[in-house]
Short mmCIF file of C-alpha atoms in Angstrom, two decimals:
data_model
loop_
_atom_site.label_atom_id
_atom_site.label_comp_id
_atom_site.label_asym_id
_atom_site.label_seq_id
_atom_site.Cartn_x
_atom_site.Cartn_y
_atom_site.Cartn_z
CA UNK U 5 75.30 128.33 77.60
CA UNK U 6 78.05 125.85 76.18
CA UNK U 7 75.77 122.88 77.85
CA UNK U 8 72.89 123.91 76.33
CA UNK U 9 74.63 124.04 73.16
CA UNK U 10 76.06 121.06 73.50
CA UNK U 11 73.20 119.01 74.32
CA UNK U 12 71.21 121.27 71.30
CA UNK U 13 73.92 119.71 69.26
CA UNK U 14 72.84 116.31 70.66
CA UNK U 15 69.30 116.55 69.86
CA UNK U 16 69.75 117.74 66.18
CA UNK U 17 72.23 114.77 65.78
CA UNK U 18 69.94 112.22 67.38
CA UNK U 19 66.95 113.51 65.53
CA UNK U 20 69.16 113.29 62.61
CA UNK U 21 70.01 109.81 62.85
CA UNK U 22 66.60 108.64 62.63
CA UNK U 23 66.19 109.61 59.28
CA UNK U 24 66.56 106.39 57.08
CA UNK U 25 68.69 108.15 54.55
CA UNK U 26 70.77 110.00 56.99
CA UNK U 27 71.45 106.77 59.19
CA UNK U 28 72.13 105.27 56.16
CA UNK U 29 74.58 107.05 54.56
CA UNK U 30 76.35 108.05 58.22
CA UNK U 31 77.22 104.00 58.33
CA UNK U 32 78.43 103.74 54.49
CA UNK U 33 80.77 106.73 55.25
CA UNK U 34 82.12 105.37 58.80
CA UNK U 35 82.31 101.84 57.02
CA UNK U 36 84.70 103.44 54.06
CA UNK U 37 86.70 105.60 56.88
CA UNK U 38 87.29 102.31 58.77
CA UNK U 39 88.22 100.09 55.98
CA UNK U 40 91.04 103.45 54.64
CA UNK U 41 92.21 103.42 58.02
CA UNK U 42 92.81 99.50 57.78
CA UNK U 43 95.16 100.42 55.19
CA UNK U 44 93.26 99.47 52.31
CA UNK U 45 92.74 101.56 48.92
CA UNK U 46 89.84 102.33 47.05
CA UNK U 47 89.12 100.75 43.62
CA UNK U 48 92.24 98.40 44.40
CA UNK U 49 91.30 96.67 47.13
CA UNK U 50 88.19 97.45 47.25
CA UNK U 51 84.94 98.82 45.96
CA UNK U 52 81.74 100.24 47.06
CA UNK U 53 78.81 100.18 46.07
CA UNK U 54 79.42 97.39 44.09
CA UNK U 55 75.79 95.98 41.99
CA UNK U 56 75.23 92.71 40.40
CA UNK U 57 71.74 92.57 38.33
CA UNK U 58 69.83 88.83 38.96
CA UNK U 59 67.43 87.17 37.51
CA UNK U 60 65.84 88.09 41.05
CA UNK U 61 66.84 91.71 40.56
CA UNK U 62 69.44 93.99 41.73
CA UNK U 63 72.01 94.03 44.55
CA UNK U 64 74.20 96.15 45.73
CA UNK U 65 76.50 95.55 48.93
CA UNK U 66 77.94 98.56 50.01
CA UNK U 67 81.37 97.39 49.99
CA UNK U 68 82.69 94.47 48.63
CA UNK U 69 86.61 93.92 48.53
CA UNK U 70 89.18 91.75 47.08
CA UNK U 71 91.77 88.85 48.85
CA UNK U 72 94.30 87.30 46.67
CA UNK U 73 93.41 84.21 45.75
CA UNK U 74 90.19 85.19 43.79
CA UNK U 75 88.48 85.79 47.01
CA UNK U 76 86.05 88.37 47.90
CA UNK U 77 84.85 89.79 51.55
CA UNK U 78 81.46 91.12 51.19
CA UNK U 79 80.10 94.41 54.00
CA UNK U 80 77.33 95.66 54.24
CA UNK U 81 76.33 98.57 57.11
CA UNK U 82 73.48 98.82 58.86
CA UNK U 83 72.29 101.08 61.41
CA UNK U 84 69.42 99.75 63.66
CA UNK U 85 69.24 103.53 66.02
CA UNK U 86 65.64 104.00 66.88
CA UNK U 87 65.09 101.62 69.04
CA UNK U 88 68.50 101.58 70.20
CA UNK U 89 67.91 105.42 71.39
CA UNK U 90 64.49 104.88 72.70
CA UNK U 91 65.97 102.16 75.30
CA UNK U 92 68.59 105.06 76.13
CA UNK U 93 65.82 107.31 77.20
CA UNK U 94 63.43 104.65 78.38
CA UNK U 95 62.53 106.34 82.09
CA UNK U 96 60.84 103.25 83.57
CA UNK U 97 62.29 99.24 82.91
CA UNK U 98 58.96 98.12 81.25
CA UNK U 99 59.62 100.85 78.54
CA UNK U 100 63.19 99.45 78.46
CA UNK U 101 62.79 95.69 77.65
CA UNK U 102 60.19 96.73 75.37
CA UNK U 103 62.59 99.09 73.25
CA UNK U 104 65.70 96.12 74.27
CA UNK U 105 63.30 93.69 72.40
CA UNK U 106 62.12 95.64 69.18
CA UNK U 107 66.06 96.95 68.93
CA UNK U 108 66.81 92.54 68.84
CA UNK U 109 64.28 92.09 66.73
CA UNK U 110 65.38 94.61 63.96
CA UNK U 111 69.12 93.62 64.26
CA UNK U 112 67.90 90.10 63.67
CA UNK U 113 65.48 90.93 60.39
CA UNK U 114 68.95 92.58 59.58
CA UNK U 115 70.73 89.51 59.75
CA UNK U 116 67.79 87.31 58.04
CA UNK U 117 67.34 89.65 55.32
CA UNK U 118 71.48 89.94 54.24
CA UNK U 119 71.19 86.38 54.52
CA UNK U 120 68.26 86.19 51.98
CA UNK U 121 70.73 88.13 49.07
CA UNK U 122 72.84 85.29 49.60
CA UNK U 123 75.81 87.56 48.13
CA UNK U 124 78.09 84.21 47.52
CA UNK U 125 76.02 82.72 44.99
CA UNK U 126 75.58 86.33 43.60
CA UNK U 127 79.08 87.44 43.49
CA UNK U 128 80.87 84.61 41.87
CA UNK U 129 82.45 86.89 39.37
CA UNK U 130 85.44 85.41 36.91
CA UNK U 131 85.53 82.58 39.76
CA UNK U 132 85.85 85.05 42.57
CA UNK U 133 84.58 82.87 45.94
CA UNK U 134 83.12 84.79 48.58
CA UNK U 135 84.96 84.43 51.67
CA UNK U 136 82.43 85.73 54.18
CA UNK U 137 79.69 87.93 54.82
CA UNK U 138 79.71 91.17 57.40
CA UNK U 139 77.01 92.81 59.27
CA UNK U 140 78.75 95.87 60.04
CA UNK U 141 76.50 98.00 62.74
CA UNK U 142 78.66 100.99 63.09
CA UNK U 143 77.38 101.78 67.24
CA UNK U 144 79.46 99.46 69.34
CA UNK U 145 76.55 99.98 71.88
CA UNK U 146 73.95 99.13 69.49
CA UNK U 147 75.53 95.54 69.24
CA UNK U 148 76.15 95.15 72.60
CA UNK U 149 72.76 95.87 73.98
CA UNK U 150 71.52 93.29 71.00
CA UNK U 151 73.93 90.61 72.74
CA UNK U 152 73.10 91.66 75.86
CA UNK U 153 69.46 90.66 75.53
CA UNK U 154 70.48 87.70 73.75
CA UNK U 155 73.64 86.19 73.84
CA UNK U 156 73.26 83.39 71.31
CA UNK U 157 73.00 86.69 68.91
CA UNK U 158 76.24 85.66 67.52
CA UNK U 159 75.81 82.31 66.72
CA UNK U 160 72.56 83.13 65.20
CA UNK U 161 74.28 84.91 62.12
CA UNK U 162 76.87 82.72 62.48
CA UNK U 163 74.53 79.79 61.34
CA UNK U 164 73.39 81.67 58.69
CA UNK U 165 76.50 82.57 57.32
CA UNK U 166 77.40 86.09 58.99
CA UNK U 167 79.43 88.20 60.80
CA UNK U 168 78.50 90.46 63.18
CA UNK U 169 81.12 93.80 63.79
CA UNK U 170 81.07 96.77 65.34
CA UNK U 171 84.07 99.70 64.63
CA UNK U 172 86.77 98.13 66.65
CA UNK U 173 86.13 94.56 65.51
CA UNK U 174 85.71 95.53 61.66
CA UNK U 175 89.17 97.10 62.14
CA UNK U 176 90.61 94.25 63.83
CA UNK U 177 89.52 91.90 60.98
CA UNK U 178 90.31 94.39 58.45
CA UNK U 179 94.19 94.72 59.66
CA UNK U 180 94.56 91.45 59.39
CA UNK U 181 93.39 91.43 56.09
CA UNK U 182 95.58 94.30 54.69
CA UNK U 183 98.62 92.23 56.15
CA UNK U 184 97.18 89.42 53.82
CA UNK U 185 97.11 91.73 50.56
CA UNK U 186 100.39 92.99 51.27
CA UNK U 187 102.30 90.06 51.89
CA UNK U 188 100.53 88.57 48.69
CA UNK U 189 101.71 92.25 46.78
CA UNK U 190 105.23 91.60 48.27
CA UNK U 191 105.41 88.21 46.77
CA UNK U 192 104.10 89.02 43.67
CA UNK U 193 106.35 91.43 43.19
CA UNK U 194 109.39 89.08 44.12
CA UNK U 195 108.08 86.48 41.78
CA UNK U 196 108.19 89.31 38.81
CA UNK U 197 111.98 90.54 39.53
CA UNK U 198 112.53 86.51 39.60
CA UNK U 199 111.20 86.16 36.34
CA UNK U 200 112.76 89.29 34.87
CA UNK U 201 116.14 88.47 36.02
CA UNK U 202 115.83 85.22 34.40
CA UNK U 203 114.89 86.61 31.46
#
């Protein structure tokens, strides 16, 4: 009976994630869960959500956060799952290199079309520079099966100017980050007593 549950559970959550909406807001809220864990606050250093109306029309990264230095790191999530599951079940290898390509091919239009905002010519706020761009696919397996089918996957985004992460590797990049802001805080703040003490 507890199987059964179990894989009931699965089902509902798999059928769940293949709702565009649902998908989409299951990678904003893992993104925001990642980037607290990093150590990093909300509405300090960083944002979410964050939109920017063009002459082109609107954009909105989902998270967009802030390096001393008048720097800015620029996320956004997506969650390329259908095909990604389909290869899971494929029964048969013809059914599997045929979901492994259409899975590729959406996690590259993902990559050509955050490209397209081109978010550091959009973001250039009170002489903010954007630092980087990230592709944040929030399946570790997702992103592996992409760069198992093809390995120059990577480079790809690299040459157009982003990132690729998964969990682990957003967190990595992240921690390194929130030792930035702190060291930056720490010296700020020893700068200030400097000053007053002067004074």
């Amino acid at each position: 009976q507890r199987s059964e549950d179990v894989q009931g559970a699965a089902l509902e959550l798999t059928s769940a994630l293949r709702s565009p909406n649902v998908k989409g807001r299951w990678g904003e809220v893992n993104l925001k869960r990642i980037i607290e864990f990093a150590g990093l606050t909300e509405n300090c250093d960083f944002d979410l959500q964050v939109t920017t109306e063009t002459d082109e029309g609107r954009f909105r990264p989902d998270c967009v956060i802030t390096i001393p230095g008048s720097r800015r790191l620029i996320i956004d999530s997506k969650a390329p799952i259908d095909s990604y599951l389909d290869a899971l079940k494929a029964t048969d290898e013809k059914q599997k290199e045929q979901a492994l390509l259409e899975h590729l091919k959406k996690v590259k239009s993902h990559i050509d079309q955050l490209s397209k905002k081109d978010y550091a010519s959009r973001f250039k706020l009170n002489d903010q520079v954007v630092d980087g761009v990230i592709l944040f696919i929030p399946i570790e397996g997702a992103l592996s099966m992409a760069l198992e089918r093809d390995p120059d996957l990577l480079e790809y985004a690299f040459s157009k100017n982003i990132v690729l992460t998964f969990p682990t590797s957003l967190l990595a990049i992240l921690k390194g980050l929130a030792m930035t802001i702190q060291q930056a805080e720490i010296a700020k703040n020893i700068d200030e007593i400097q000053t007053n003490a002067v004074e």
